[in-house]
Amino acid sequence: WCTMRVTGTHTGTFKFGAVNAEPKSPPVVVESPPEAVSLRFNDKGQVREITTGYPIDRRVGTTGGLGGIFGVLEGLGYPLPTPLTRSTGELIAPLLRAVGIAPPPPDEELLCVPTPSKALPEDQLLQLTTQLLEANFGVENPELLGDSFTFSGPVIGPLKRD
């Protein structure tokens, strides 16, 4: 498994199904969010399977949070119908909120791309990671979570610490 982030500039005709996207001037740059990727190999060391298109941070990039081919199409301005590209949870969340059984939508500030911070020294990063794992990701020790902590999952989030 690995993480991949694709960036591409649309300089030629892109064909996918009924889409025939001609390049624009200036060319469109598509930046995907970081995606989880897996590779499987056969006994000869040849790739036999690739999985991709699983966004890790939907806030990043120019694809509306979509990965894989859905993200490329979105980034080029040829979005597929929403029911094909969004999870059931995302589609029914407004209805669930209306009847009071879903959390409110995240604040706009939480949907912004996070500002990168300075990398921690490796020993400190390992120590904090160990503490987080031992504390059930901060549930058992909220002191490990900063005041501006947010949680994001595949369907929900980002949610504030409170």
mmCIF file of C-alpha atoms in Angstrom:
data_model
loop_
_atom_site.group_PDB
_atom_site.id
_atom_site.type_symbol
_atom_site.label_atom_id
_atom_site.label_comp_id
_atom_site.label_asym_id
_atom_site.label_seq_id
_atom_site.Cartn_x
_atom_site.Cartn_y
_atom_site.Cartn_z
ATOM 1 C CA TRP A 1 0.000 0.000 0.000
ATOM 2 C CA CYS A 2 1.115 3.542 -0.609
ATOM 3 C CA THR A 3 -0.132 7.092 -0.951
ATOM 4 C CA MET A 4 -0.225 8.793 -4.340
ATOM 5 C CA ARG A 5 -1.019 12.337 -5.425
ATOM 6 C CA VAL A 6 -1.602 12.916 -9.130
ATOM 7 C CA THR A 7 -1.177 16.268 -10.855
ATOM 8 C CA GLY A 8 -1.674 16.667 -14.577
ATOM 9 C CA THR A 9 -2.040 19.368 -17.217
ATOM 10 C CA HIS A 10 -4.736 18.862 -19.861
ATOM 11 C CA THR A 11 -2.871 19.407 -23.135
ATOM 12 C CA GLY A 12 -4.472 16.804 -25.426
ATOM 13 C CA THR A 13 -7.908 15.391 -26.156
ATOM 14 C CA PHE A 14 -9.197 13.326 -23.228
ATOM 15 C CA LYS A 15 -11.674 10.603 -24.153
ATOM 16 C CA PHE A 16 -13.649 8.586 -21.624
ATOM 17 C CA GLY A 17 -17.001 7.049 -22.505
ATOM 18 C CA ALA A 18 -19.142 9.783 -24.058
ATOM 19 C CA VAL A 19 -16.747 12.516 -22.856
ATOM 20 C CA ASN A 20 -14.520 14.033 -25.523
ATOM 21 C CA ALA A 21 -12.705 16.829 -23.670
ATOM 22 C CA GLU A 22 -10.608 19.157 -25.782
ATOM 23 C CA PRO A 23 -7.844 21.135 -24.042
ATOM 24 C CA LYS A 24 -8.510 24.754 -23.130
ATOM 25 C CA SER A 25 -6.294 27.814 -23.235
ATOM 26 C CA PRO A 26 -4.732 28.190 -20.792
ATOM 27 C CA PRO A 27 -4.574 24.441 -20.100
ATOM 28 C CA VAL A 28 -6.444 23.147 -17.048
ATOM 29 C CA VAL A 29 -4.282 21.720 -14.265
ATOM 30 C CA VAL A 30 -5.947 18.887 -12.341
ATOM 31 C CA GLU A 31 -4.657 18.118 -8.845
ATOM 32 C CA SER A 32 -6.083 15.081 -7.115
ATOM 33 C CA PRO A 33 -6.284 14.718 -3.358
ATOM 34 C CA PRO A 34 -3.826 12.235 -1.871
ATOM 35 C CA GLU A 35 -5.157 8.741 -2.573
ATOM 36 C CA ALA A 36 -4.638 5.355 -0.968
ATOM 37 C CA VAL A 37 -3.259 2.904 -3.518
ATOM 38 C CA SER A 38 -2.490 -0.803 -3.432
ATOM 39 C CA LEU A 39 -0.480 -2.971 -5.784
ATOM 40 C CA ARG A 40 -0.516 -6.771 -6.042
ATOM 41 C CA PHE A 41 2.127 -8.763 -7.862
ATOM 42 C CA ASN A 42 2.315 -12.247 -9.366
ATOM 43 C CA ASP A 43 5.134 -14.752 -8.762
ATOM 44 C CA LYS A 44 7.181 -13.193 -11.591
ATOM 45 C CA GLY A 45 7.071 -9.765 -9.903
ATOM 46 C CA GLN A 46 4.670 -8.330 -12.472
ATOM 47 C CA VAL A 47 1.823 -6.088 -11.366
ATOM 48 C CA ARG A 48 -1.426 -8.042 -11.487
ATOM 49 C CA GLU A 49 -3.736 -5.552 -9.739
ATOM 50 C CA ILE A 50 -3.827 -1.851 -8.887
ATOM 51 C CA THR A 51 -6.443 -0.200 -6.686
ATOM 52 C CA THR A 52 -6.684 3.572 -6.575
ATOM 53 C CA GLY A 53 -9.180 6.407 -6.318
ATOM 54 C CA TYR A 54 -9.651 6.294 -2.535
ATOM 55 C CA PRO A 55 -9.164 9.929 -1.378
ATOM 56 C CA ILE A 56 -7.436 10.439 1.957
ATOM 57 C CA ASP A 57 -8.104 14.194 2.370
ATOM 58 C CA ARG A 58 -11.071 15.374 0.275
ATOM 59 C CA ARG A 59 -10.274 19.039 0.984
ATOM 60 C CA VAL A 60 -7.098 19.028 -1.110
ATOM 61 C CA GLY A 61 -6.880 19.407 -4.877
ATOM 62 C CA THR A 62 -9.099 20.622 -7.702
ATOM 63 C CA THR A 63 -11.343 17.569 -8.066
ATOM 64 C CA GLY A 64 -14.041 18.310 -5.509
ATOM 65 C CA GLY A 65 -12.594 15.647 -3.237
ATOM 66 C CA LEU A 66 -12.907 12.871 -5.812
ATOM 67 C CA GLY A 67 -10.117 10.473 -6.698
ATOM 68 C CA GLY A 68 -9.348 8.318 -9.712
ATOM 69 C CA ILE A 69 -11.112 8.882 -13.013
ATOM 70 C CA PHE A 70 -14.073 10.563 -11.270
ATOM 71 C CA GLY A 71 -11.647 13.202 -9.978
ATOM 72 C CA VAL A 72 -10.026 13.739 -13.369
ATOM 73 C CA LEU A 73 -13.431 14.278 -14.989
ATOM 74 C CA GLU A 74 -14.522 16.647 -12.199
ATOM 75 C CA GLY A 75 -11.258 18.596 -12.410
ATOM 76 C CA LEU A 76 -11.595 19.001 -16.178
ATOM 77 C CA GLY A 77 -15.137 20.336 -15.825
ATOM 78 C CA TYR A 78 -16.980 17.176 -16.918
ATOM 79 C CA PRO A 79 -18.531 15.976 -13.654
ATOM 80 C CA LEU A 80 -20.478 12.738 -13.589
ATOM 81 C CA PRO A 81 -23.959 12.744 -12.010
ATOM 82 C CA THR A 82 -23.744 13.188 -8.238
ATOM 83 C CA PRO A 83 -25.363 9.807 -7.401
ATOM 84 C CA LEU A 84 -22.446 8.105 -9.190
ATOM 85 C CA THR A 85 -19.672 9.974 -7.392
ATOM 86 C CA ARG A 86 -20.888 10.528 -3.837
ATOM 87 C CA SER A 87 -21.523 8.094 -1.014
ATOM 88 C CA THR A 88 -25.010 7.246 0.177
ATOM 89 C CA GLY A 89 -24.218 9.073 3.418
ATOM 90 C CA GLU A 90 -23.352 12.281 1.573
ATOM 91 C CA LEU A 91 -26.500 12.052 -0.547
ATOM 92 C CA ILE A 92 -28.953 11.479 2.310
ATOM 93 C CA ALA A 93 -27.231 13.654 4.944
ATOM 94 C CA PRO A 94 -29.474 16.700 4.255
ATOM 95 C CA LEU A 95 -32.589 14.571 4.806
ATOM 96 C CA LEU A 96 -31.129 13.011 7.955
ATOM 97 C CA ARG A 97 -30.200 16.472 9.273
ATOM 98 C CA ALA A 98 -33.759 17.672 8.665
ATOM 99 C CA VAL A 99 -35.117 14.948 10.956
ATOM 100 C CA GLY A 100 -32.352 15.460 13.528
ATOM 101 C CA ILE A 101 -30.403 12.222 13.164
ATOM 102 C CA ALA A 102 -27.250 13.493 11.439
ATOM 103 C CA PRO A 103 -24.652 15.989 12.647
ATOM 104 C CA PRO A 104 -24.767 19.504 11.192
ATOM 105 C CA PRO A 105 -22.642 20.205 8.130
ATOM 106 C CA PRO A 106 -19.045 21.195 8.886
ATOM 107 C CA ASP A 107 -18.118 24.859 9.208
ATOM 108 C CA GLU A 108 -16.712 26.340 5.995
ATOM 109 C CA GLU A 109 -13.384 27.009 7.748
ATOM 110 C CA LEU A 110 -12.976 23.271 8.331
ATOM 111 C CA LEU A 111 -13.424 22.565 4.634
ATOM 112 C CA CYS A 112 -10.430 24.732 3.700
ATOM 113 C CA VAL A 113 -7.113 23.131 2.851
ATOM 114 C CA PRO A 114 -5.099 22.920 6.066
ATOM 115 C CA THR A 115 -1.967 25.042 6.311
ATOM 116 C CA PRO A 116 1.102 22.803 6.364
ATOM 117 C CA SER A 117 2.967 22.814 9.652
ATOM 118 C CA LYS A 118 6.631 22.249 10.416
ATOM 119 C CA ALA A 119 7.573 18.569 10.509
ATOM 120 C CA LEU A 120 8.177 17.140 13.974
ATOM 121 C CA PRO A 121 11.439 15.384 14.812
ATOM 122 C CA GLU A 122 11.117 11.637 14.186
ATOM 123 C CA ASP A 123 11.496 10.627 17.848
ATOM 124 C CA GLN A 124 8.772 13.085 18.923
ATOM 125 C CA LEU A 125 6.483 11.924 16.100
ATOM 126 C CA LEU A 126 6.916 8.272 17.142
ATOM 127 C CA GLN A 127 6.256 9.146 20.796
ATOM 128 C CA LEU A 128 3.055 11.061 19.940
ATOM 129 C CA THR A 129 1.884 8.276 17.631
ATOM 130 C CA THR A 130 2.386 5.724 20.404
ATOM 131 C CA GLN A 131 0.462 7.915 22.857
ATOM 132 C CA LEU A 132 -2.417 8.358 20.388
ATOM 133 C CA LEU A 133 -2.681 4.626 19.760
ATOM 134 C CA GLU A 134 -2.577 3.826 23.475
ATOM 135 C CA ALA A 135 -5.263 6.472 24.161
ATOM 136 C CA ASN A 136 -7.686 5.157 21.517
ATOM 137 C CA PHE A 137 -6.813 8.051 19.201
ATOM 138 C CA GLY A 138 -7.341 10.614 21.950
ATOM 139 C CA VAL A 139 -10.718 9.362 23.191
ATOM 140 C CA GLU A 140 -9.214 8.251 26.502
ATOM 141 C CA ASN A 141 -6.851 11.242 26.768
ATOM 142 C CA PRO A 142 -8.262 14.375 25.080
ATOM 143 C CA GLU A 143 -5.183 16.337 26.212
ATOM 144 C CA LEU A 144 -3.416 14.798 23.197
ATOM 145 C CA LEU A 145 -5.779 16.680 20.861
ATOM 146 C CA GLY A 146 -5.166 20.335 20.065
ATOM 147 C CA ASP A 147 -7.886 22.966 20.446
ATOM 148 C CA SER A 148 -8.233 23.124 16.652
ATOM 149 C CA PHE A 149 -8.375 19.301 16.271
ATOM 150 C CA THR A 150 -10.702 17.954 13.569
ATOM 151 C CA PHE A 151 -11.721 14.446 12.538
ATOM 152 C CA SER A 152 -12.489 13.443 8.954
ATOM 153 C CA GLY A 153 -13.720 10.072 7.763
ATOM 154 C CA PRO A 154 -14.682 8.687 4.370
ATOM 155 C CA VAL A 155 -18.206 10.102 4.619
ATOM 156 C CA ILE A 156 -18.388 12.431 7.624
ATOM 157 C CA GLY A 157 -16.321 15.393 8.634
ATOM 158 C CA PRO A 158 -14.424 17.328 9.213
ATOM 159 C CA LEU A 159 -15.815 17.458 12.746
ATOM 160 C CA LYS A 160 -14.485 19.703 15.507
ATOM 161 C CA ARG A 161 -13.000 18.364 18.744
ATOM 162 C CA ASP A 162 -16.122 19.242 20.735
#
